[in-house]
Amino acid sequence: MQTNAFITALFAAATVSGAAIKRQATGFSVTGFSASCIPHSVMYEFSVITNPTSASPSGNESPADCQLMLQGPDILPAVNTTGCTAPSAYSWAVGLADGGLQFNVTTPMDSHTNYTGSYSIGSDELVVEQNGAVVTQRYTGPSTFEVPIGA
Protein backbone atom coordinates (compact mmCIF):
# COMPACT_ATOMS: atom_id res chain seq x y z
CA MET A 1 0.00 0.00 0.00
CA GLN A 2 2.82 2.41 0.85
CA THR A 3 4.51 1.54 -2.45
CA ASN A 4 1.36 2.52 -4.38
CA ALA A 5 1.14 5.81 -2.49
CA PHE A 6 4.82 6.52 -3.24
CA ILE A 7 4.38 5.76 -6.97
CA THR A 8 1.23 7.92 -7.13
CA ALA A 9 3.07 10.80 -5.44
CA LEU A 10 6.02 10.37 -7.81
CA PHE A 11 3.77 10.54 -10.90
CA ALA A 12 1.93 13.56 -9.49
CA ALA A 13 5.22 15.38 -8.89
CA ALA A 14 6.44 14.52 -12.40
CA THR A 15 3.19 15.80 -13.90
CA VAL A 16 3.31 19.07 -11.97
CA SER A 17 6.98 19.69 -12.74
CA GLY A 18 6.45 18.78 -16.41
CA ALA A 19 3.65 21.34 -16.69
CA ALA A 20 5.96 24.03 -15.35
CA ILE A 21 8.63 23.41 -18.01
CA LYS A 22 8.20 25.81 -20.89
CA ARG A 23 9.07 24.46 -24.33
CA GLN A 24 12.05 26.09 -25.95
CA ALA A 25 11.63 27.79 -29.28
CA THR A 26 13.33 26.20 -32.29
CA GLY A 27 12.72 29.07 -34.69
CA PHE A 28 10.47 31.86 -35.82
CA SER A 29 7.61 31.44 -38.29
CA VAL A 30 7.47 34.43 -40.62
CA THR A 31 4.41 35.07 -42.81
CA GLY A 32 3.48 37.79 -45.26
CA PHE A 33 7.09 38.93 -45.70
CA SER A 34 7.61 41.60 -48.31
CA ALA A 35 10.34 44.15 -48.92
CA SER A 36 10.15 46.63 -51.74
CA CYS A 37 11.03 50.12 -52.86
CA ILE A 38 8.91 52.74 -54.46
CA PRO A 39 10.71 55.83 -55.72
CA HIS A 40 12.48 57.38 -52.71
CA SER A 41 10.84 55.07 -50.12
CA VAL A 42 11.36 51.56 -48.75
CA MET A 43 8.78 49.26 -47.12
CA TYR A 44 9.44 46.14 -45.04
CA GLU A 45 6.37 44.25 -43.77
CA PHE A 46 5.73 40.82 -42.15
CA SER A 47 4.26 38.91 -39.18
CA VAL A 48 6.33 36.72 -36.86
CA ILE A 49 5.75 34.21 -34.03
CA THR A 50 8.01 31.77 -32.22
CA ASN A 51 7.86 28.10 -33.18
CA PRO A 52 6.38 26.44 -31.15
CA THR A 53 3.99 29.21 -30.19
CA SER A 54 4.01 27.94 -26.58
CA ALA A 55 7.54 29.39 -26.30
CA SER A 56 6.42 32.88 -27.30
CA PRO A 57 7.00 35.78 -24.89
CA SER A 58 4.46 35.86 -22.08
CA GLY A 59 2.73 32.86 -23.66
CA ASN A 60 1.18 35.12 -26.31
CA GLU A 61 0.32 32.87 -29.24
CA SER A 62 -0.63 35.71 -31.61
CA PRO A 63 1.91 36.77 -34.23
CA ALA A 64 3.53 40.20 -33.98
CA ASP A 65 2.91 42.61 -36.84
CA CYS A 66 6.10 44.23 -38.04
CA GLN A 67 6.46 46.96 -40.61
CA LEU A 68 8.71 49.86 -41.38
CA MET A 69 8.56 52.52 -44.05
CA LEU A 70 11.73 54.50 -44.66
CA GLN A 71 12.53 57.43 -46.84
CA GLY A 72 15.65 56.81 -48.67
CA PRO A 73 17.44 54.80 -51.21
CA ASP A 74 15.79 53.03 -54.07
CA ILE A 75 17.51 49.79 -53.09
CA LEU A 76 16.70 47.72 -50.00
CA PRO A 77 18.92 49.08 -47.22
CA ALA A 78 20.20 47.71 -43.94
CA VAL A 79 17.81 48.38 -41.05
CA ASN A 80 19.01 48.85 -37.48
CA THR A 81 17.24 46.83 -34.80
CA THR A 82 13.66 48.00 -34.56
CA GLY A 83 10.61 46.69 -32.68
CA CYS A 84 7.39 45.17 -33.86
CA THR A 85 3.92 46.22 -32.76
CA ALA A 86 1.21 44.20 -31.04
CA PRO A 87 2.88 42.39 -29.24
CA SER A 88 6.01 44.48 -29.04
CA ALA A 89 8.27 41.73 -27.63
CA TYR A 90 9.85 41.07 -31.05
CA SER A 91 12.71 43.04 -32.63
CA TRP A 92 14.20 42.67 -36.08
CA ALA A 93 17.01 43.99 -38.24
CA VAL A 94 18.32 43.65 -41.79
CA GLY A 95 21.97 43.61 -42.73
CA LEU A 96 23.67 43.65 -46.12
CA ALA A 97 25.42 40.36 -46.96
CA ASP A 98 27.16 39.23 -50.18
CA GLY A 99 24.82 41.12 -52.50
CA GLY A 100 21.79 39.90 -50.53
CA LEU A 101 20.30 40.57 -47.11
CA GLN A 102 20.60 39.01 -43.66
CA PHE A 103 17.23 39.13 -41.83
CA ASN A 104 17.44 38.78 -38.02
CA VAL A 105 14.66 38.30 -35.45
CA THR A 106 15.01 38.50 -31.64
CA THR A 107 12.62 38.00 -28.72
CA PRO A 108 13.18 37.41 -24.99
CA MET A 109 13.46 33.84 -23.75
CA ASP A 110 13.62 35.04 -20.15
CA SER A 111 14.92 38.09 -18.29
CA HIS A 112 18.54 37.18 -19.09
CA THR A 113 18.49 35.50 -22.50
CA ASN A 114 17.08 36.14 -25.98
CA TYR A 115 16.05 33.87 -28.79
CA THR A 116 17.78 35.14 -31.94
CA GLY A 117 17.52 33.75 -35.45
CA SER A 118 18.91 34.67 -38.85
CA TYR A 119 17.63 34.07 -42.37
CA SER A 120 19.70 34.71 -45.50
CA ILE A 121 18.08 36.38 -48.48
CA GLY A 122 20.17 35.69 -51.56
CA SER A 123 20.88 38.18 -54.30
CA ASP A 124 18.82 35.94 -56.63
CA GLU A 125 15.74 36.84 -54.52
CA LEU A 126 16.25 40.58 -55.08
CA VAL A 127 15.20 42.18 -58.36
CA VAL A 128 16.27 45.61 -59.59
CA GLU A 129 13.85 47.32 -61.96
CA GLN A 130 14.13 50.45 -64.06
CA ASN A 131 11.11 52.72 -63.52
CA GLY A 132 11.64 55.74 -65.74
CA ALA A 133 14.45 57.80 -64.23
CA VAL A 134 14.48 55.72 -61.02
CA VAL A 135 15.84 52.25 -60.28
CA THR A 136 14.01 50.30 -57.55
CA GLN A 137 14.58 46.95 -55.83
CA ARG A 138 12.16 44.39 -54.41
CA TYR A 139 12.24 40.99 -52.72
CA THR A 140 10.86 38.13 -54.85
CA GLY A 141 11.49 35.15 -52.53
CA PRO A 142 8.94 33.24 -50.45
CA SER A 143 6.57 35.26 -48.27
CA THR A 144 6.41 32.47 -45.66
CA PHE A 145 9.53 30.90 -44.18
CA GLU A 146 11.16 29.63 -40.99
CA VAL A 147 14.01 31.51 -39.30
CA PRO A 148 16.09 29.03 -37.28
CA ILE A 149 17.21 30.12 -33.83
CA GLY A 150 20.93 30.16 -33.19
CA ALA A 151 21.90 29.61 -36.81
mmCIF file of C-alpha atoms in Angstrom:
data_model
loop_
_atom_site.group_PDB
_atom_site.id
_atom_site.type_symbol
_atom_site.label_atom_id
_atom_site.label_comp_id
_atom_site.label_asym_id
_atom_site.label_seq_id
_atom_site.Cartn_x
_atom_site.Cartn_y
_atom_site.Cartn_z
ATOM 1 C CA MET A 1 0.000 0.000 0.000
ATOM 2 C CA GLN A 2 2.819 2.414 0.849
ATOM 3 C CA THR A 3 4.509 1.541 -2.449
ATOM 4 C CA ASN A 4 1.356 2.515 -4.376
ATOM 5 C CA ALA A 5 1.142 5.815 -2.494
ATOM 6 C CA PHE A 6 4.816 6.518 -3.244
ATOM 7 C CA ILE A 7 4.376 5.756 -6.971
ATOM 8 C CA THR A 8 1.230 7.915 -7.126
ATOM 9 C CA ALA A 9 3.066 10.804 -5.444
ATOM 10 C CA LEU A 10 6.017 10.367 -7.809
ATOM 11 C CA PHE A 11 3.766 10.537 -10.903
ATOM 12 C CA ALA A 12 1.931 13.564 -9.486
ATOM 13 C CA ALA A 13 5.225 15.377 -8.891
ATOM 14 C CA ALA A 14 6.439 14.524 -12.396
ATOM 15 C CA THR A 15 3.194 15.797 -13.904
ATOM 16 C CA VAL A 16 3.307 19.069 -11.966
ATOM 17 C CA SER A 17 6.980 19.688 -12.743
ATOM 18 C CA GLY A 18 6.446 18.785 -16.408
ATOM 19 C CA ALA A 19 3.652 21.342 -16.686
ATOM 20 C CA ALA A 20 5.963 24.028 -15.347
ATOM 21 C CA ILE A 21 8.631 23.409 -18.007
ATOM 22 C CA LYS A 22 8.200 25.815 -20.892
ATOM 23 C CA ARG A 23 9.069 24.463 -24.333
ATOM 24 C CA GLN A 24 12.055 26.088 -25.951
ATOM 25 C CA ALA A 25 11.629 27.786 -29.285
ATOM 26 C CA THR A 26 13.327 26.201 -32.286
ATOM 27 C CA GLY A 27 12.721 29.066 -34.685
ATOM 28 C CA PHE A 28 10.475 31.864 -35.821
ATOM 29 C CA SER A 29 7.613 31.443 -38.288
ATOM 30 C CA VAL A 30 7.468 34.435 -40.625
ATOM 31 C CA THR A 31 4.412 35.070 -42.813
ATOM 32 C CA GLY A 32 3.483 37.792 -45.265
ATOM 33 C CA PHE A 33 7.090 38.932 -45.703
ATOM 34 C CA SER A 34 7.615 41.605 -48.313
ATOM 35 C CA ALA A 35 10.337 44.152 -48.925
ATOM 36 C CA SER A 36 10.147 46.633 -51.740
ATOM 37 C CA CYS A 37 11.031 50.117 -52.864
ATOM 38 C CA ILE A 38 8.914 52.737 -54.464
ATOM 39 C CA PRO A 39 10.709 55.831 -55.719
ATOM 40 C CA HIS A 40 12.478 57.384 -52.713
ATOM 41 C CA SER A 41 10.842 55.073 -50.120
ATOM 42 C CA VAL A 42 11.361 51.561 -48.749
ATOM 43 C CA MET A 43 8.779 49.260 -47.121
ATOM 44 C CA TYR A 44 9.441 46.137 -45.044
ATOM 45 C CA GLU A 45 6.372 44.250 -43.772
ATOM 46 C CA PHE A 46 5.729 40.822 -42.147
ATOM 47 C CA SER A 47 4.261 38.914 -39.179
ATOM 48 C CA VAL A 48 6.334 36.724 -36.859
ATOM 49 C CA ILE A 49 5.750 34.211 -34.031
ATOM 50 C CA THR A 50 8.009 31.767 -32.224
ATOM 51 C CA ASN A 51 7.865 28.103 -33.180
ATOM 52 C CA PRO A 52 6.377 26.437 -31.153
ATOM 53 C CA THR A 53 3.987 29.215 -30.185
ATOM 54 C CA SER A 54 4.007 27.940 -26.582
ATOM 55 C CA ALA A 55 7.536 29.385 -26.301
ATOM 56 C CA SER A 56 6.423 32.881 -27.300
ATOM 57 C CA PRO A 57 7.004 35.781 -24.887
ATOM 58 C CA SER A 58 4.458 35.859 -22.077
ATOM 59 C CA GLY A 59 2.732 32.861 -23.663
ATOM 60 C CA ASN A 60 1.181 35.119 -26.311
ATOM 61 C CA GLU A 61 0.321 32.869 -29.239
ATOM 62 C CA SER A 62 -0.629 35.707 -31.611
ATOM 63 C CA PRO A 63 1.907 36.774 -34.228
ATOM 64 C CA ALA A 64 3.528 40.198 -33.983
ATOM 65 C CA ASP A 65 2.906 42.607 -36.840
ATOM 66 C CA CYS A 66 6.101 44.229 -38.036
ATOM 67 C CA GLN A 67 6.456 46.956 -40.609
ATOM 68 C CA LEU A 68 8.706 49.856 -41.383
ATOM 69 C CA MET A 69 8.559 52.519 -44.051
ATOM 70 C CA LEU A 70 11.728 54.500 -44.659
ATOM 71 C CA GLN A 71 12.530 57.431 -46.839
ATOM 72 C CA GLY A 72 15.646 56.807 -48.670
ATOM 73 C CA PRO A 73 17.440 54.800 -51.210
ATOM 74 C CA ASP A 74 15.786 53.027 -54.066
ATOM 75 C CA ILE A 75 17.510 49.787 -53.094
ATOM 76 C CA LEU A 76 16.701 47.719 -49.999
ATOM 77 C CA PRO A 77 18.919 49.079 -47.220
ATOM 78 C CA ALA A 78 20.203 47.708 -43.944
ATOM 79 C CA VAL A 79 17.811 48.381 -41.053
ATOM 80 C CA ASN A 80 19.010 48.853 -37.476
ATOM 81 C CA THR A 81 17.237 46.827 -34.800
ATOM 82 C CA THR A 82 13.655 48.000 -34.563
ATOM 83 C CA GLY A 83 10.614 46.695 -32.676
ATOM 84 C CA CYS A 84 7.392 45.170 -33.862
ATOM 85 C CA THR A 85 3.915 46.221 -32.761
ATOM 86 C CA ALA A 86 1.205 44.199 -31.039
ATOM 87 C CA PRO A 87 2.885 42.387 -29.243
ATOM 88 C CA SER A 88 6.011 44.479 -29.036
ATOM 89 C CA ALA A 89 8.268 41.731 -27.634
ATOM 90 C CA TYR A 90 9.848 41.068 -31.050
ATOM 91 C CA SER A 91 12.707 43.036 -32.626
ATOM 92 C CA TRP A 92 14.201 42.671 -36.083
ATOM 93 C CA ALA A 93 17.008 43.993 -38.241
ATOM 94 C CA VAL A 94 18.318 43.654 -41.786
ATOM 95 C CA GLY A 95 21.971 43.608 -42.731
ATOM 96 C CA LEU A 96 23.669 43.648 -46.116
ATOM 97 C CA ALA A 97 25.422 40.361 -46.964
ATOM 98 C CA ASP A 98 27.162 39.230 -50.177
ATOM 99 C CA GLY A 99 24.824 41.115 -52.503
ATOM 100 C CA GLY A 100 21.790 39.898 -50.529
ATOM 101 C CA LEU A 101 20.303 40.571 -47.113
ATOM 102 C CA GLN A 102 20.604 39.014 -43.658
ATOM 103 C CA PHE A 103 17.233 39.131 -41.834
ATOM 104 C CA ASN A 104 17.440 38.778 -38.016
ATOM 105 C CA VAL A 105 14.657 38.303 -35.445
ATOM 106 C CA THR A 106 15.007 38.503 -31.643
ATOM 107 C CA THR A 107 12.621 37.999 -28.719
ATOM 108 C CA PRO A 108 13.180 37.406 -24.994
ATOM 109 C CA MET A 109 13.459 33.843 -23.751
ATOM 110 C CA ASP A 110 13.616 35.038 -20.147
ATOM 111 C CA SER A 111 14.919 38.093 -18.286
ATOM 112 C CA HIS A 112 18.538 37.185 -19.087
ATOM 113 C CA THR A 113 18.489 35.502 -22.496
ATOM 114 C CA ASN A 114 17.080 36.137 -25.977
ATOM 115 C CA TYR A 115 16.051 33.865 -28.787
ATOM 116 C CA THR A 116 17.780 35.140 -31.937
ATOM 117 C CA GLY A 117 17.521 33.750 -35.448
ATOM 118 C CA SER A 118 18.908 34.673 -38.854
ATOM 119 C CA TYR A 119 17.634 34.072 -42.371
ATOM 120 C CA SER A 120 19.700 34.715 -45.497
ATOM 121 C CA ILE A 121 18.078 36.376 -48.481
ATOM 122 C CA GLY A 122 20.170 35.689 -51.559
ATOM 123 C CA SER A 123 20.876 38.180 -54.303
ATOM 124 C CA ASP A 124 18.819 35.940 -56.630
ATOM 125 C CA GLU A 125 15.738 36.842 -54.518
ATOM 126 C CA LEU A 126 16.247 40.583 -55.082
ATOM 127 C CA VAL A 127 15.200 42.176 -58.360
ATOM 128 C CA VAL A 128 16.273 45.606 -59.588
ATOM 129 C CA GLU A 129 13.851 47.318 -61.962
ATOM 130 C CA GLN A 130 14.132 50.454 -64.061
ATOM 131 C CA ASN A 131 11.111 52.717 -63.516
ATOM 132 C CA GLY A 132 11.643 55.739 -65.739
ATOM 133 C CA ALA A 133 14.446 57.800 -64.231
ATOM 134 C CA VAL A 134 14.479 55.723 -61.021
ATOM 135 C CA VAL A 135 15.837 52.253 -60.277
ATOM 136 C CA THR A 136 14.011 50.302 -57.552
ATOM 137 C CA GLN A 137 14.576 46.953 -55.834
ATOM 138 C CA ARG A 138 12.163 44.391 -54.408
ATOM 139 C CA TYR A 139 12.243 40.994 -52.718
ATOM 140 C CA THR A 140 10.859 38.127 -54.847
ATOM 141 C CA GLY A 141 11.494 35.149 -52.525
ATOM 142 C CA PRO A 142 8.936 33.238 -50.453
ATOM 143 C CA SER A 143 6.570 35.263 -48.268
ATOM 144 C CA THR A 144 6.413 32.472 -45.662
ATOM 145 C CA PHE A 145 9.533 30.899 -44.177
ATOM 146 C CA GLU A 146 11.162 29.625 -40.991
ATOM 147 C CA VAL A 147 14.008 31.511 -39.304
ATOM 148 C CA PRO A 148 16.088 29.028 -37.285
ATOM 149 C CA ILE A 149 17.215 30.120 -33.831
ATOM 150 C CA GLY A 150 20.928 30.162 -33.193
ATOM 151 C CA ALA A 151 21.899 29.607 -36.812
#
